[in-house]
Coordinates of C-alpha atoms in Angstrom, one line a residue:
M1 CA 185.9 73.7 141.7
R2 CA 182.5 75.1 141.0
V3 CA 182.2 77.5 138.1
P4 CA 180.5 80.8 139.0
R5 CA 177.0 81.1 137.7
N6 CA 177.5 84.4 135.9
R7 CA 180.5 83.0 134.0
Q8 CA 178.5 80.0 133.0
K9 CA 175.7 82.2 131.6
A10 CA 178.2 84.3 129.6
F11 CA 179.7 81.1 128.2
L12 CA 176.3 79.8 127.2
A13 CA 175.3 83.1 125.6
S14 CA 178.4 83.2 123.5
Q15 CA 177.7 79.7 122.2
Q16 CA 174.1 80.7 121.3
N17 CA 175.2 83.8 119.5
R18 CA 177.6 81.7 117.4
S19 CA 174.9 79.2 116.7
R20 CA 172.5 81.9 115.2
P21 CA 172.5 82.3 111.4
Q22 CA 173.9 85.6 110.1
H23 CA 171.5 87.1 107.6
F24 CA 172.8 88.8 104.5
R25 CA 171.3 92.3 104.0
I26 CA 170.5 93.3 100.4
T27 CA 171.5 96.8 99.7
L28 CA 169.7 99.4 97.6
S29 CA 172.2 99.1 94.8
T30 CA 171.5 95.4 94.7
W31 CA 167.8 96.0 94.4
R32 CA 168.4 98.4 91.6
R33 CA 170.5 95.9 89.7
I34 CA 167.9 93.2 90.1
L35 CA 165.0 95.5 88.9
S36 CA 167.1 96.8 86.0
R37 CA 167.9 93.3 84.8
N38 CA 164.2 92.2 85.1
T39 CA 163.0 95.4 83.3
D40 CA 165.4 94.9 80.5
E41 CA 164.3 91.3 80.0
F42 CA 160.6 92.2 80.3
C43 CA 161.0 94.9 77.6
R44 CA 162.7 92.4 75.3
N45 CA 160.2 89.6 75.7
T46 CA 156.8 91.3 76.4
T47 CA 154.0 91.4 73.9
I48 CA 153.3 95.1 74.5
H49 CA 154.3 97.0 71.4
G50 CA 157.1 99.6 71.4
L51 CA 158.8 98.7 74.7
K52 CA 161.6 96.6 73.1
Y53 CA 162.6 99.6 70.9
I54 CA 162.6 102.1 73.8
N55 CA 164.7 99.8 75.9
N56 CA 167.2 98.9 73.0
S57 CA 170.5 100.6 73.8
K58 CA 171.8 99.8 70.3
L59 CA 169.3 102.3 68.8
R60 CA 170.0 106.0 68.6
S61 CA 168.5 108.2 71.3
S62 CA 166.3 110.0 68.7
D63 CA 164.9 106.7 67.6
R64 CA 164.1 105.6 71.1
L65 CA 162.5 109.0 71.8
F66 CA 160.3 108.6 68.7
F67 CA 159.0 105.2 69.9
G68 CA 158.5 106.7 73.4
I69 CA 156.4 109.6 72.1
A70 CA 154.4 107.2 69.8
L71 CA 153.7 104.9 72.8
L72 CA 152.4 107.8 74.9
V73 CA 150.2 109.1 72.0
V74 CA 148.7 105.6 71.4
L75 CA 148.2 105.1 75.1
A76 CA 146.4 108.4 75.5
L77 CA 144.1 107.6 72.6
A78 CA 143.4 104.1 74.0
I79 CA 142.5 105.6 77.4
Y80 CA 140.1 108.1 75.8
L81 CA 138.3 105.5 73.8
I82 CA 138.1 103.2 76.9
Q83 CA 136.6 106.1 78.9
D84 CA 134.0 106.6 76.2
A85 CA 133.1 102.9 76.2
F86 CA 132.9 103.0 80.0
D87 CA 130.5 106.0 79.9
K88 CA 128.2 104.1 77.5
W89 CA 128.3 101.0 79.7
I90 CA 127.3 103.0 82.7
T91 CA 124.8 105.5 81.3
N92 CA 123.1 103.4 78.6
P93 CA 122.9 99.8 79.8
V94 CA 119.4 99.1 78.4
I95 CA 118.0 99.1 74.9
V96 CA 114.4 98.5 73.9
G97 CA 113.8 96.1 71.1
I98 CA 111.1 93.8 69.8
D99 CA 110.5 90.5 71.6
P100 CA 111.2 87.7 69.1
E101 CA 108.5 85.6 70.7
L102 CA 104.9 86.3 70.0
T103 CA 102.6 87.1 72.9
S104 CA 99.1 85.5 72.8
I105 CA 96.1 87.6 73.9
A106 CA 94.8 84.4 75.6
N107 CA 97.6 84.9 78.2
E108 CA 96.7 88.5 78.9
P109 CA 93.7 90.0 80.5
F110 CA 91.0 91.8 78.6
P111 CA 91.4 95.6 79.3
A112 CA 89.6 97.1 82.2
V113 CA 86.7 99.2 80.8
T114 CA 85.5 102.4 82.6
I115 CA 82.4 104.1 81.3
C116 CA 81.1 107.4 82.6
N117 CA 78.0 109.3 81.8
L118 CA 78.8 112.9 81.0
N119 CA 75.7 113.8 83.1
Q120 CA 76.9 114.6 86.6
A121 CA 73.6 114.3 88.3
Q122 CA 70.0 113.3 87.6
A123 CA 67.7 116.2 87.7
K124 CA 65.1 114.7 89.9
R125 CA 67.6 113.7 92.6
V126 CA 69.0 117.3 93.0
E127 CA 65.9 119.4 92.5
H128 CA 65.4 119.7 96.3
L129 CA 68.8 121.1 97.1
S130 CA 68.9 124.7 98.5
N131 CA 71.3 127.2 97.0
D132 CA 73.1 127.8 100.3
S133 CA 73.8 124.1 101.1
V134 CA 77.1 122.3 100.9
E135 CA 75.5 119.7 98.6
F136 CA 74.5 122.4 96.1
A137 CA 78.1 123.8 96.1
M138 CA 79.4 120.3 95.6
L139 CA 77.0 119.9 92.7
Q140 CA 78.2 123.1 91.0
L141 CA 81.8 121.9 91.4
L142 CA 80.9 118.7 89.6
C143 CA 79.2 120.7 86.9
R144 CA 82.3 122.9 86.7
R145 CA 80.4 126.0 87.5
K146 CA 81.3 129.0 89.6
V147 CA 80.5 128.6 93.3
D148 CA 79.8 131.3 95.8
V149 CA 81.5 129.9 98.9
D150 CA 80.3 132.7 101.1
M151 CA 76.8 131.3 100.8
V152 CA 77.8 127.9 102.0
K153 CA 76.9 127.5 105.7
S154 CA 78.8 124.3 106.4
N155 CA 82.1 122.7 105.4
D156 CA 80.9 119.2 106.0
S157 CA 81.3 117.3 102.7
R158 CA 81.0 113.6 102.0
W159 CA 81.8 113.5 98.3
E160 CA 81.6 109.8 97.5
E161 CA 78.2 109.3 99.3
F162 CA 76.8 112.4 97.7
I163 CA 78.0 111.4 94.1
L164 CA 76.5 107.9 94.5
N165 CA 73.2 109.3 95.6
I166 CA 72.7 111.8 92.7
S167 CA 74.3 109.9 89.8
Q168 CA 72.9 107.3 87.4
P169 CA 73.5 103.8 88.8
C170 CA 75.4 101.2 86.7
K171 CA 72.4 98.9 86.4
S172 CA 70.4 101.6 84.5
M173 CA 73.5 102.9 82.6
V174 CA 74.7 99.6 81.2
I175 CA 71.5 97.7 80.1
H176 CA 73.0 94.9 78.1
C177 CA 76.3 93.0 78.4
R178 CA 77.8 90.3 76.3
F179 CA 81.4 89.0 76.8
G180 CA 83.0 86.2 74.9
A181 CA 79.7 85.1 73.3
D182 CA 78.0 84.9 76.7
D183 CA 75.3 87.2 78.2
Y184 CA 75.8 88.5 81.7
E185 CA 73.9 90.5 84.2
C186 CA 75.4 94.0 83.8
A187 CA 74.9 95.0 87.5
R188 CA 77.2 92.1 88.5
L189 CA 79.7 92.7 85.8
F190 CA 80.1 96.4 86.2
H191 CA 80.9 98.1 89.5
P192 CA 80.6 101.8 90.5
I193 CA 83.8 103.8 90.9
V194 CA 84.3 107.5 91.6
T195 CA 86.7 109.1 89.1
D196 CA 87.6 112.6 88.0
E197 CA 84.4 112.4 85.7
G198 CA 82.1 111.6 88.7
L199 CA 80.5 108.3 89.1
C200 CA 81.5 105.7 86.5
C201 CA 81.1 102.0 86.0
V202 CA 84.2 99.7 85.6
F203 CA 84.6 96.2 84.3
N204 CA 87.5 93.8 84.7
M205 CA 89.4 95.8 87.3
L206 CA 91.3 94.1 90.1
H207 CA 89.2 93.1 93.1
P208 CA 89.5 95.8 95.8
R209 CA 91.4 93.5 98.1
F210 CA 94.1 93.2 95.5
M211 CA 93.9 96.8 94.2
Y212 CA 94.4 98.8 97.4
R213 CA 96.8 98.5 100.2
K214 CA 94.7 99.4 103.3
R215 CA 91.7 101.6 102.9
V216 CA 89.1 100.7 100.2
P217 CA 87.2 103.6 98.6
Y218 CA 83.5 103.9 99.6
S219 CA 82.3 103.1 96.1
H220 CA 84.3 99.9 96.0
R221 CA 83.0 98.3 99.1
N222 CA 80.6 95.3 99.1
I223 CA 81.5 94.3 95.5
S224 CA 80.4 90.9 94.4
L225 CA 81.5 89.1 91.3
P226 CA 79.3 87.0 89.0
E227 CA 78.7 83.5 90.3
G228 CA 81.7 81.2 89.6
F229 CA 84.2 84.0 89.0
H230 CA 87.5 83.6 90.9
A231 CA 89.4 86.9 91.7
V232 CA 93.2 86.7 91.3
N233 CA 96.0 89.1 92.0
W234 CA 97.1 89.8 88.4
H235 CA 100.2 91.8 87.6
A236 CA 102.0 92.5 84.3
E237 CA 105.2 91.0 85.7
L238 CA 103.7 88.0 87.3
G239 CA 100.8 87.3 85.0
Y240 CA 98.2 84.7 85.9
R241 CA 99.6 82.4 88.6
K242 CA 98.6 78.8 88.6
R243 CA 96.4 77.9 91.5
G244 CA 95.6 74.3 91.0
F245 CA 92.5 74.6 88.8
Q246 CA 91.8 75.0 85.2
P247 CA 91.7 78.7 84.3
D248 CA 88.7 80.1 82.5
G249 CA 87.0 76.7 82.8
D250 CA 84.5 76.0 85.5
N251 CA 86.1 78.8 87.6
P252 CA 86.8 81.7 85.2
L253 CA 89.5 84.1 86.5
Y254 CA 88.9 87.7 87.3
P255 CA 90.2 89.9 85.7
R256 CA 88.9 88.0 82.7
R257 CA 91.2 86.9 79.9
A258 CA 90.6 87.8 76.3
Q259 CA 88.3 85.1 74.9
G260 CA 89.4 85.4 71.3
T261 CA 89.5 87.8 68.3
G262 CA 86.7 89.6 66.5
E263 CA 83.6 91.3 67.6
S264 CA 81.8 88.0 68.5
L265 CA 84.3 87.1 71.2
G266 CA 84.8 90.7 72.5
L267 CA 82.8 92.9 74.8
S268 CA 79.5 94.3 73.5
L269 CA 77.5 96.8 75.5
T270 CA 74.3 98.7 75.2
L271 CA 74.2 102.0 77.1
D272 CA 71.4 104.2 78.1
V273 CA 72.4 107.8 78.7
Q274 CA 68.9 108.9 79.9
A275 CA 69.1 112.3 78.2
D276 CA 65.8 113.4 79.6
A277 CA 67.3 113.2 83.2
Y278 CA 70.3 115.4 82.4
Y279 CA 71.0 118.1 85.0
C280 CA 74.5 119.2 83.8
S281 CA 77.3 117.8 81.6
S282 CA 81.0 117.7 82.4
S283 CA 81.6 118.8 78.8
S284 CA 79.7 120.5 76.1
S285 CA 77.9 117.4 74.9
I286 CA 75.6 114.5 75.9
G287 CA 76.9 111.0 75.9
F288 CA 79.5 108.8 77.5
K289 CA 83.2 108.7 78.0
I290 CA 85.0 105.4 77.9
A291 CA 88.6 104.6 78.9
L292 CA 90.6 101.4 78.5
H293 CA 93.3 100.7 81.0
S294 CA 95.3 98.0 82.7
P295 CA 93.3 96.1 85.3
N296 CA 95.7 97.1 88.1
E297 CA 95.5 100.9 87.4
S298 CA 93.2 103.6 88.4
P299 CA 91.4 105.1 85.3
N300 CA 92.1 108.7 84.1
V301 CA 88.8 109.2 82.2
R302 CA 88.7 113.0 82.2
E303 CA 91.9 113.4 80.2
T304 CA 92.2 110.2 78.2
G305 CA 88.6 109.0 77.7
V306 CA 87.0 108.6 74.3
L307 CA 83.5 110.0 73.6
L308 CA 80.6 107.8 72.7
A309 CA 77.6 109.6 71.1
P310 CA 74.0 108.4 71.7
G311 CA 72.2 107.0 68.6
M312 CA 75.5 105.6 67.3
E313 CA 77.1 102.2 67.3
T314 CA 80.8 102.4 67.9
K315 CA 83.4 99.7 67.3
L316 CA 86.7 99.9 69.3
R317 CA 89.5 97.8 67.9
I318 CA 91.9 97.2 70.8
D319 CA 95.7 97.3 70.3
P320 CA 97.7 96.0 73.3
T321 CA 101.2 97.3 74.1
K322 CA 103.3 95.4 76.5
I323 CA 106.8 96.0 77.8
V324 CA 108.9 93.1 79.3
T325 CA 112.4 93.3 80.8
E326 CA 115.0 90.6 81.2
K327 CA 115.2 89.5 84.9
H328 CA 119.0 89.9 85.2
L329 CA 118.6 93.7 84.7
R330 CA 117.6 93.8 88.3
N331 CA 121.4 94.0 89.0
V332 CA 121.6 97.3 87.0
D333 CA 121.0 100.5 88.9
R334 CA 117.4 101.7 88.5
R335 CA 118.4 105.2 87.4
S336 CA 120.4 103.7 84.6
R337 CA 117.8 101.2 83.4
R338 CA 115.1 103.8 83.9
C339 CA 112.4 101.4 85.1
L340 CA 111.2 99.7 88.3
F341 CA 110.4 96.1 89.0
Q342 CA 107.2 95.2 91.0
N343 CA 108.8 95.0 94.5
E344 CA 111.3 97.8 94.2
L345 CA 109.0 100.6 95.3
K346 CA 105.9 100.2 97.5
L347 CA 103.1 102.7 97.1
R348 CA 101.0 103.9 100.1
W349 CA 97.5 103.7 98.6
F350 CA 97.7 101.3 95.7
A351 CA 99.0 97.7 96.2
H352 CA 100.5 97.5 92.7
Y353 CA 103.3 99.8 91.4
T354 CA 102.7 101.3 88.0
Q355 CA 103.9 104.7 86.8
R356 CA 100.4 106.0 86.6
N357 CA 99.4 104.8 90.1
C358 CA 102.6 106.4 91.4
V359 CA 102.0 109.7 89.7
A360 CA 98.5 109.8 91.1
E361 CA 99.8 109.4 94.6
C362 CA 102.5 111.9 94.0
L363 CA 100.0 114.6 92.8
S364 CA 97.9 113.8 95.8
G365 CA 100.9 114.5 98.1
W366 CA 101.3 117.8 96.3
L367 CA 97.7 118.8 97.1
I368 CA 98.1 117.8 100.7
R369 CA 101.3 119.9 101.1
H370 CA 99.8 123.0 99.4
C371 CA 96.1 122.8 100.2
G372 CA 96.0 120.5 103.2
C373 CA 93.4 118.2 101.5
V374 CA 92.8 116.1 98.4
T375 CA 90.1 116.0 95.8
F376 CA 87.4 113.3 96.1
Y377 CA 88.8 111.1 93.4
M378 CA 92.5 111.2 94.4
P379 CA 94.3 108.6 96.6
R380 CA 94.3 109.3 100.4
L381 CA 97.8 108.6 101.6
N382 CA 97.1 109.1 105.3
A383 CA 94.2 108.0 107.5
N384 CA 93.5 111.6 108.5
D385 CA 93.4 113.1 105.0
T386 CA 90.3 115.1 104.3
I387 CA 88.4 115.9 101.1
C388 CA 88.8 119.5 99.9
P389 CA 85.6 121.5 100.8
P390 CA 84.2 124.0 98.2
H391 CA 86.1 127.0 99.5
K392 CA 89.4 125.2 98.6
R393 CA 88.5 125.1 94.9
E394 CA 90.9 127.9 93.9
C395 CA 93.9 126.1 95.6
V396 CA 92.9 122.8 93.9
E397 CA 92.5 124.4 90.5
L398 CA 95.8 126.2 90.9
I399 CA 97.7 123.0 91.5
R400 CA 95.7 121.1 88.9
F401 CA 96.4 123.6 86.0
R402 CA 99.9 124.3 87.0
T403 CA 101.2 120.8 87.4
I404 CA 104.2 121.1 85.2
V405 CA 106.6 121.4 88.1
A406 CA 104.7 118.8 90.1
M407 CA 104.6 116.4 87.2
E408 CA 108.3 116.8 86.5
S409 CA 109.0 116.1 90.1
C410 CA 106.7 113.1 90.1
L411 CA 108.1 111.6 86.9
D412 CA 111.6 111.8 88.4
E413 CA 110.4 109.8 91.4
C414 CA 107.9 107.5 89.5
L415 CA 109.9 105.6 86.9
P416 CA 108.1 103.5 84.3
S417 CA 107.4 99.8 85.2
C418 CA 109.8 97.3 83.8
F419 CA 106.7 95.1 83.0
D420 CA 103.7 97.1 81.8
L421 CA 100.5 96.5 79.8
T422 CA 98.6 99.3 78.1
F423 CA 95.7 99.4 75.6
T424 CA 94.9 101.8 72.9
A425 CA 91.7 101.8 70.8
T426 CA 90.8 102.8 67.3
A427 CA 87.2 103.9 67.1
Y428 CA 84.8 103.5 64.2
S429 CA 81.2 104.8 64.5
T430 CA 78.0 104.7 62.5
R431 CA 74.3 105.5 63.2
I432 CA 72.2 102.8 64.8
S433 CA 69.7 101.1 62.4
H434 CA 66.3 101.4 63.9
D435 CA 65.0 98.2 62.4
G436 CA 67.9 96.1 63.7
F437 CA 67.9 97.7 67.1
R438 CA 64.1 97.3 67.4
E439 CA 64.5 93.6 66.8
T440 CA 67.4 93.4 69.4
S441 CA 65.4 95.3 72.0
S442 CA 62.4 93.1 71.6
N443 CA 64.4 90.1 72.5
D444 CA 65.8 91.7 75.6
G445 CA 62.5 93.1 76.8
W446 CA 63.1 96.8 76.0
N447 CA 60.5 99.1 74.7
F448 CA 62.4 102.1 73.3
T449 CA 61.0 104.3 70.6
D450 CA 63.1 105.4 67.7
S451 CA 63.4 108.9 69.0
Y452 CA 64.5 107.7 72.4
V453 CA 67.2 105.5 70.8
E454 CA 68.5 108.5 68.8
R455 CA 68.7 110.7 71.9
S456 CA 69.8 108.2 74.6
V457 CA 71.0 104.8 73.5
A458 CA 74.6 104.0 72.4
V459 CA 76.1 100.6 71.4
V460 CA 79.8 99.8 71.7
N461 CA 81.7 96.7 70.7
M462 CA 85.3 96.2 71.9
Y463 CA 87.5 93.4 70.4
F464 CA 91.0 92.3 69.5
K465 CA 91.9 92.1 65.9
D466 CA 94.8 89.6 66.0
P467 CA 95.3 86.6 68.3
T468 CA 99.0 87.5 69.0
F469 CA 101.1 90.6 69.2
R470 CA 104.8 91.5 69.7
A471 CA 105.8 93.0 73.0
N472 CA 108.7 95.4 73.5
K473 CA 111.6 93.9 75.3
Q474 CA 114.2 95.7 77.4
T475 CA 117.6 94.0 77.2
E476 CA 121.2 94.8 78.0
F477 CA 122.7 97.3 75.5
I478 CA 126.2 96.9 76.7
G479 CA 126.8 94.1 79.2
F480 CA 130.0 93.4 81.2
S481 CA 131.2 90.9 78.7
D482 CA 130.6 93.4 75.9
F483 CA 132.4 96.1 77.8
L484 CA 135.3 93.8 78.5
S485 CA 135.5 92.7 74.9
G486 CA 135.5 96.3 73.8
V487 CA 138.3 97.3 76.2
G488 CA 140.3 94.2 75.2
G489 CA 139.9 95.0 71.6
L490 CA 141.1 98.6 72.1
M491 CA 144.1 97.5 74.2
G492 CA 145.0 94.8 71.8
L493 CA 144.7 97.1 68.8
F494 CA 146.7 100.0 70.2
L495 CA 149.2 98.3 72.5
G496 CA 149.1 94.6 71.9
F497 CA 148.0 94.2 75.6
S498 CA 146.2 91.1 76.9
F499 CA 145.6 89.3 80.1
L500 CA 148.8 87.4 79.6
S501 CA 150.6 90.8 79.6
I502 CA 149.3 91.3 83.2
A503 CA 150.8 88.0 84.2
E504 CA 154.1 89.1 82.7
C505 CA 154.1 92.3 84.6
V506 CA 153.4 90.5 87.9
Y507 CA 156.1 88.0 87.2
F508 CA 158.9 90.4 86.3
A509 CA 157.9 93.1 88.9
L510 CA 157.2 90.9 91.9
I511 CA 157.8 87.1 91.6
R512 CA 161.2 87.1 89.9
P513 CA 162.8 89.9 92.1
C514 CA 161.7 88.3 95.3
R515 CA 163.0 84.9 94.2
T516 CA 166.3 86.4 93.2
C517 CA 166.7 88.1 96.6
S518 CA 166.0 84.8 98.3
E519 CA 168.7 83.0 96.3
I520 CA 171.2 85.8 97.1
R521 CA 170.6 85.4 100.8
Q522 CA 171.0 81.6 100.7
L523 CA 174.4 82.0 98.8
N524 CA 175.8 84.5 101.4
Q525 CA 174.7 82.5 104.5
P526 CA 177.8 81.6 106.7
K527 CA 178.9 78.0 106.2
V528 CA 180.1 77.7 109.8
H529 CA 176.5 77.9 111.0
Q530 CA 175.9 74.2 110.7
M531 CA 179.4 73.3 112.2
N532 CA 178.6 75.5 115.3
L533 CA 175.4 73.7 115.7
K534 CA 177.2 70.3 115.8
K535 CA 179.9 71.5 118.3
S536 CA 177.5 73.3 120.7
P537 CA 178.0 71.9 124.2
N538 CA 175.3 70.5 126.2
P539 CA 174.6 72.9 129.2
G540 CA 173.8 69.9 131.4
N541 CA 177.4 68.6 131.2
I542 CA 179.0 71.9 132.5
R543 CA 178.9 71.4 136.2
Y544 CA 182.3 71.0 138.0
I545 CA 185.9 71.4 136.8
S546 CA 189.3 71.5 138.5
A547 CA 190.9 74.8 139.5
A548 CA 193.6 74.5 136.8
N549 CA 191.1 73.8 134.2
W550 CA 189.0 76.6 135.4
F551 CA 192.0 79.0 135.2
Q552 CA 192.8 77.9 131.7
A553 CA 189.2 78.4 130.8
E554 CA 189.3 81.9 132.1
L555 CA 192.4 82.7 130.1
A556 CA 190.9 81.3 127.0
Y557 CA 187.7 83.2 127.5
Q558 CA 189.6 86.5 127.8
Q559 CA 191.3 85.9 124.4
P560 CA 188.7 86.5 121.5
N561 CA 190.8 84.7 118.9
N562 CA 190.6 81.5 121.0
R563 CA 186.9 81.7 121.8
Q564 CA 185.8 79.7 118.9
H565 CA 188.2 76.8 119.8
F566 CA 187.3 76.9 123.5
N567 CA 186.2 73.5 124.9
P568 CA 185.5 73.5 128.6
A569 CA 185.6 69.7 128.7

């Protein structure tokens, strides 16, 4: 007799249900007992101070309360001190100290030297200007005189070309040059540059193709170096890069390195102020202004220049100051270390980032926003920036003399360079000896009278005193390992806490409870599970049975107590 299909499915389902393992569910009370036992054992064996007394039931309640309060007080004090250490780590990660290694002047460039004649125009070159012309108004601005802008008929102004045409050229200002015991042609060594003091002459400044990003100032175009000089892209962070040839040998690098110490190996210049050709002075005197600066910076002669008087010989002793920074401080936030590496901020006019270059661009941006133009010596950030005409003088002077707010804003944006090189000079002067100067001038082909020397000629010697100097070095004040040591010391001092204590917490809170629960489930798993698996019939063998056997199977199936003994075979 054939067994009905639905009965056969029911029989197979019952066998499968009996073959499934019966999982033991852990109740909440069981969990509590497990955690209570692990907590008790953790408190008795941990290295953290005070927990074994708090958990000890043999002590009085007042004693346990005392240790609990003591633990909370000590924990609060430890957290306070750790917070203080964290604040120091975050806010003061850098400290400036003295570099233990000496820096040789032979590895650094000689400072860039910018010299300006206080005379803003030669009298013969401006005597033809009419009082109502734009050129005359521009001349009065250079002389820092009042200008009647109502008389100016045109607003067309080409400042750089005009200044170059009316000012004393470099070849007649610097008449003798000696650098590192070698004589040079001054016109090839000094190049014209327009600054806040008018037309000046600069030596040892970066070549324009390395100094500026896009547009080169008019006065810096068509610059040629002395024969054999090789222009390089020097930076305080990178220094002089090796380029496959001997430096300062057959191909001396430019900017030039310091050649040695003392006046003989420094820079010696003879300057002619041409006092008879004076039209107006930018100050109340006749003479020169000289500024020493890094080769990759634009000079600020008007505010920082040193006066050189004619008829005097001046010696400038150069003192270099350098700041270096450990390379791994790049990982520290720039606002915390308070300095910028070379490639962390790109300027729009200058190719090299320094704080002084950045401030110059920032102030130029202030002028553009408030006056719609920039002065003739300031960076031009956009291709369409115009030079301020004479009638914009009041706006320019207002921004210039009230730059406190602007300077504060610029200094927040323009952080100091992490690698920087600056120069300061100590000046010593005395009157020129006519006999000694007459002998020198005869060798160079000059024919200056004693009275002309007293009125117009100045001699300046610049040199390093020492062959080495110590730089300032920015290092980590509190590194991660220092912070971790401080926190570990505080936790160990107040609580007896260590990294092994963390392992204990993980073990007693997670690993051991989970393992205990797994063992409980295995102990409560039904033992008949394996027997049922062995006695499970093969569905392929249940096909045809006799009617009697089928009836007995039906009766057995209707009785639940006999289901587990049922065997259809």
